Short mmCIF file of C-alpha atoms in Angstrom, two decimals:
data_model
loop_
_atom_site.label_atom_id
_atom_site.label_comp_id
_atom_site.label_asym_id
_atom_site.label_seq_id
_atom_site.Cartn_x
_atom_site.Cartn_y
_atom_site.Cartn_z
CA UNK A 1 250.52 136.52 210.89
CA UNK A 2 253.13 134.39 212.22
CA UNK A 3 254.14 133.16 215.08
CA UNK A 4 257.39 135.18 215.97
CA UNK A 5 260.38 135.63 218.78
CA UNK A 6 259.36 138.46 221.76
CA UNK A 7 261.91 141.14 220.04
CA UNK A 8 262.46 144.41 219.05
CA UNK A 9 262.21 146.28 215.81
CA UNK A 10 264.99 148.59 215.09
CA UNK A 11 264.78 148.53 211.53
CA UNK A 12 263.39 147.43 208.42
CA UNK A 13 266.73 145.00 208.91
CA UNK A 14 268.00 144.32 212.21
CA UNK A 15 265.90 143.03 215.04
CA UNK A 16 267.91 142.48 218.72
CA UNK A 17 266.46 140.16 221.22
CA UNK A 18 264.19 141.58 224.16
CA UNK A 19 263.82 140.00 226.96
CA UNK A 20 261.64 140.05 230.20
CA UNK A 21 261.68 141.85 232.85
CA UNK A 22 261.23 140.40 236.28
CA UNK A 23 258.64 141.29 238.29
CA UNK A 24 258.62 140.82 241.94
CA UNK A 25 256.04 138.26 243.29
CA UNK A 26 254.28 138.95 245.74
CA UNK A 27 254.56 135.79 248.41
CA UNK A 28 251.18 133.90 248.85
CA UNK A 29 249.01 135.53 251.67
CA UNK A 30 248.26 133.15 254.10
CA UNK A 31 245.10 131.82 254.70
CA UNK A 32 242.91 132.68 257.95
CA UNK A 33 240.54 129.77 258.73
CA UNK A 34 237.99 130.42 261.60
CA UNK A 35 238.11 129.44 264.78
CA UNK A 36 235.19 127.37 266.34
CA UNK A 37 233.91 130.48 267.91
CA UNK A 38 233.40 132.68 264.46
CA UNK A 39 232.34 129.07 263.07
CA UNK A 40 229.54 128.93 266.23
CA UNK A 41 228.44 132.96 265.28
CA UNK A 42 228.34 132.22 261.75
CA UNK A 43 224.09 132.38 260.01
CA UNK A 44 223.11 128.94 259.31
CA UNK A 45 222.93 127.24 256.51
CA UNK A 46 220.11 125.48 254.97
CA UNK A 47 219.88 122.30 253.73
CA UNK A 48 219.89 122.10 250.07
CA UNK A 49 216.60 120.50 249.01
CA UNK A 50 215.24 118.21 246.33
CA UNK A 51 213.04 120.18 243.51
CA UNK A 52 210.09 119.97 243.66
CA UNK A 53 210.74 119.36 248.43
CA UNK A 54 207.89 121.42 249.87
CA UNK A 55 209.69 122.82 253.43
CA UNK A 56 208.00 125.24 255.94
CA UNK A 57 208.63 128.21 254.54
CA UNK A 58 207.27 127.60 251.20
CA UNK A 59 204.02 126.48 253.26
CA UNK A 60 204.16 130.01 255.29
CA UNK A 61 205.22 132.03 251.39
CA UNK A 62 202.04 130.07 249.89
CA UNK A 63 199.93 130.99 252.93
CA UNK A 64 200.91 134.83 253.47
CA UNK A 65 200.01 135.55 249.46
CA UNK A 66 196.69 134.09 249.80
CA UNK A 67 196.65 136.35 253.05
CA UNK A 68 198.06 138.41 250.66
CA UNK A 69 194.94 137.80 248.14
CA UNK A 70 192.07 137.90 249.96
CA UNK A 71 193.75 141.30 251.88
CA UNK A 72 193.92 143.14 248.96
CA UNK A 73 189.82 141.56 247.31
CA UNK A 74 188.29 143.10 250.73
CA UNK A 75 189.64 146.69 249.87
CA UNK A 76 188.51 147.09 247.52
CA UNK A 77 185.10 145.26 247.74
CA UNK A 78 185.09 148.12 251.21
CA UNK A 79 186.01 150.98 249.15
CA UNK A 80 183.02 153.72 248.45
CA UNK A 81 181.92 153.83 245.01
CA UNK A 82 181.77 157.48 242.79
CA UNK A 83 178.39 156.62 241.52
CA UNK A 84 175.83 159.04 241.91
#
């Protein structure tokens, strides 16, 4: 396709130039920054850890997973068997 001007086709021989409509622009909204009290109420964001670095929460999650697996094994062994 060819790159044509912004025109309106009235028939096959005559073209008239169109004008862009001017739309009212909205003024930019004023940005509201939090004050110190709001900053104190904000949740704390943990520091970014390096990959492979263990922290306390990772250790706790691993211990919970091990305890959950151990509990599942105990519950399976305590279930009555239906072999009569």
